[in-house]
Amino acid sequence: MQDEIQPTTTASSKLDKLKTITTIVYALQAVSFFIGISFIAAVILNYVKKDDVQNTWLASHFDWQIRTFWFGLLWSIIGFMSLILIIGYFIIIANAIWIVYRIIKGWLRLSENKPMYPTQA
């Protein structure tokens, strides 16, 4: 009889799975420029998995992604409410550029296995 080998979940494989989820969130945020609801799906995924990334370098990415959502939503609302004043167009464009910047910066830092914020000594 052959011994069965039970797969064990190591800290490294758990971290790899969480990194994949973080990548999916960045992808959902990027896709939101074409399918807006994916931005909501991304932040829901952030909140559902937030406890899993606590005390890892990925927690800073989740904070970054959540802030991107909420501030992006805030500036979108302000932009749409001020469309009649013309300035709303500039706010919406600036907000879109800011969101793209945050997605790119976050995704690049993730690919380098770096947290979003420097650790404090």
Coordinates of C-alpha atoms in Angstrom, one line a residue, residues 14-112:
K14 CA -0.9 31.0 1.1
L15 CA 0.9 34.3 0.3
D16 CA 1.0 33.3 -3.4
K17 CA -2.8 32.8 -3.3
L18 CA -3.3 36.2 -1.6
K19 CA -1.0 37.8 -4.1
T20 CA -3.1 36.3 -6.9
I21 CA -6.2 37.8 -5.3
T22 CA -4.5 41.2 -5.1
T23 CA -3.6 40.9 -8.8
I24 CA -7.3 40.1 -9.6
V25 CA -8.4 43.2 -7.7
Y26 CA -6.0 45.4 -9.7
A27 CA -7.3 43.8 -12.9
L28 CA -10.9 44.4 -11.8
Q29 CA -10.1 48.0 -11.1
A30 CA -8.5 48.4 -14.6
V31 CA -11.5 46.7 -16.3
S32 CA -13.8 49.1 -14.5
F33 CA -13.1 51.7 -17.2
F34 CA -15.0 49.5 -19.6
I35 CA -17.3 47.6 -17.2
G36 CA -18.0 50.0 -14.2
I37 CA -19.4 47.4 -11.9
S38 CA -16.1 45.6 -11.7
F39 CA -14.8 48.4 -9.5
I40 CA -17.5 47.5 -7.0
A41 CA -16.6 43.8 -7.3
A42 CA -13.0 44.7 -6.6
V43 CA -13.7 46.6 -3.4
I44 CA -16.0 43.8 -2.2
L45 CA -13.2 41.3 -2.8
N46 CA -10.9 43.6 -0.8
Y47 CA -13.2 43.7 2.2
V48 CA -13.9 40.0 2.1
K49 CA -10.2 39.0 2.1
K50 CA -8.9 41.9 4.2
D51 CA -8.5 39.7 7.3
D52 CA -6.5 37.2 5.4
V53 CA -3.8 39.7 4.4
Q54 CA -3.4 41.2 7.9
N55 CA 0.2 41.2 9.0
T56 CA 1.5 40.6 5.5
W57 CA 3.1 43.1 3.0
L58 CA -0.1 42.6 0.9
A59 CA -2.2 44.5 3.5
S60 CA -0.7 47.8 2.3
H61 CA -1.9 46.9 -1.2
F62 CA -5.4 46.2 0.1
D63 CA -5.4 49.6 1.9
W64 CA -4.2 51.2 -1.4
Q65 CA -6.9 49.6 -3.4
I66 CA -9.7 50.4 -0.9
R67 CA -8.6 54.1 -0.8
T68 CA -8.5 54.2 -4.6
F69 CA -12.1 53.0 -4.7
W70 CA -13.5 55.4 -2.1
F71 CA -11.6 58.5 -3.2
G72 CA -12.3 57.7 -6.8
L73 CA -16.0 57.4 -6.0
L74 CA -15.9 60.6 -4.1
W75 CA -14.3 62.6 -6.9
S76 CA -16.6 61.0 -9.5
I77 CA -19.6 62.2 -7.5
I78 CA -18.2 65.7 -7.1
G79 CA -17.3 65.7 -10.8
F80 CA -20.7 64.6 -12.0
M81 CA -22.5 67.0 -9.6
S82 CA -20.4 69.9 -11.0
L83 CA -20.8 69.0 -14.7
I84 CA -23.2 71.9 -15.1
L85 CA -20.4 74.2 -14.0
I86 CA -18.0 72.9 -16.7
I87 CA -15.4 72.2 -14.1
G88 CA -16.9 68.8 -13.5
Y89 CA -15.4 67.6 -16.8
F90 CA -11.9 68.5 -15.6
I91 CA -12.5 66.8 -12.2
I92 CA -13.7 63.6 -13.9
I93 CA -10.7 63.5 -16.3
A94 CA -8.3 64.2 -13.4
N95 CA -9.9 61.5 -11.3
A96 CA -9.6 59.0 -14.2
I97 CA -5.9 59.8 -14.6
W98 CA -5.4 59.5 -10.8
I99 CA -7.1 56.1 -10.7
V100 CA -5.0 54.8 -13.7
Y101 CA -1.9 56.1 -11.9
R102 CA -2.8 54.2 -8.7
I103 CA -3.6 51.0 -10.5
I104 CA -0.3 51.1 -12.4
K105 CA 1.8 52.0 -9.4
G106 CA 0.1 49.4 -7.2
W107 CA 0.4 46.7 -9.8
L108 CA 4.1 47.5 -10.4
R109 CA 4.9 47.4 -6.7
L110 CA 3.0 44.1 -6.4
S111 CA 5.0 42.5 -9.3
E112 CA 8.1 43.5 -7.4

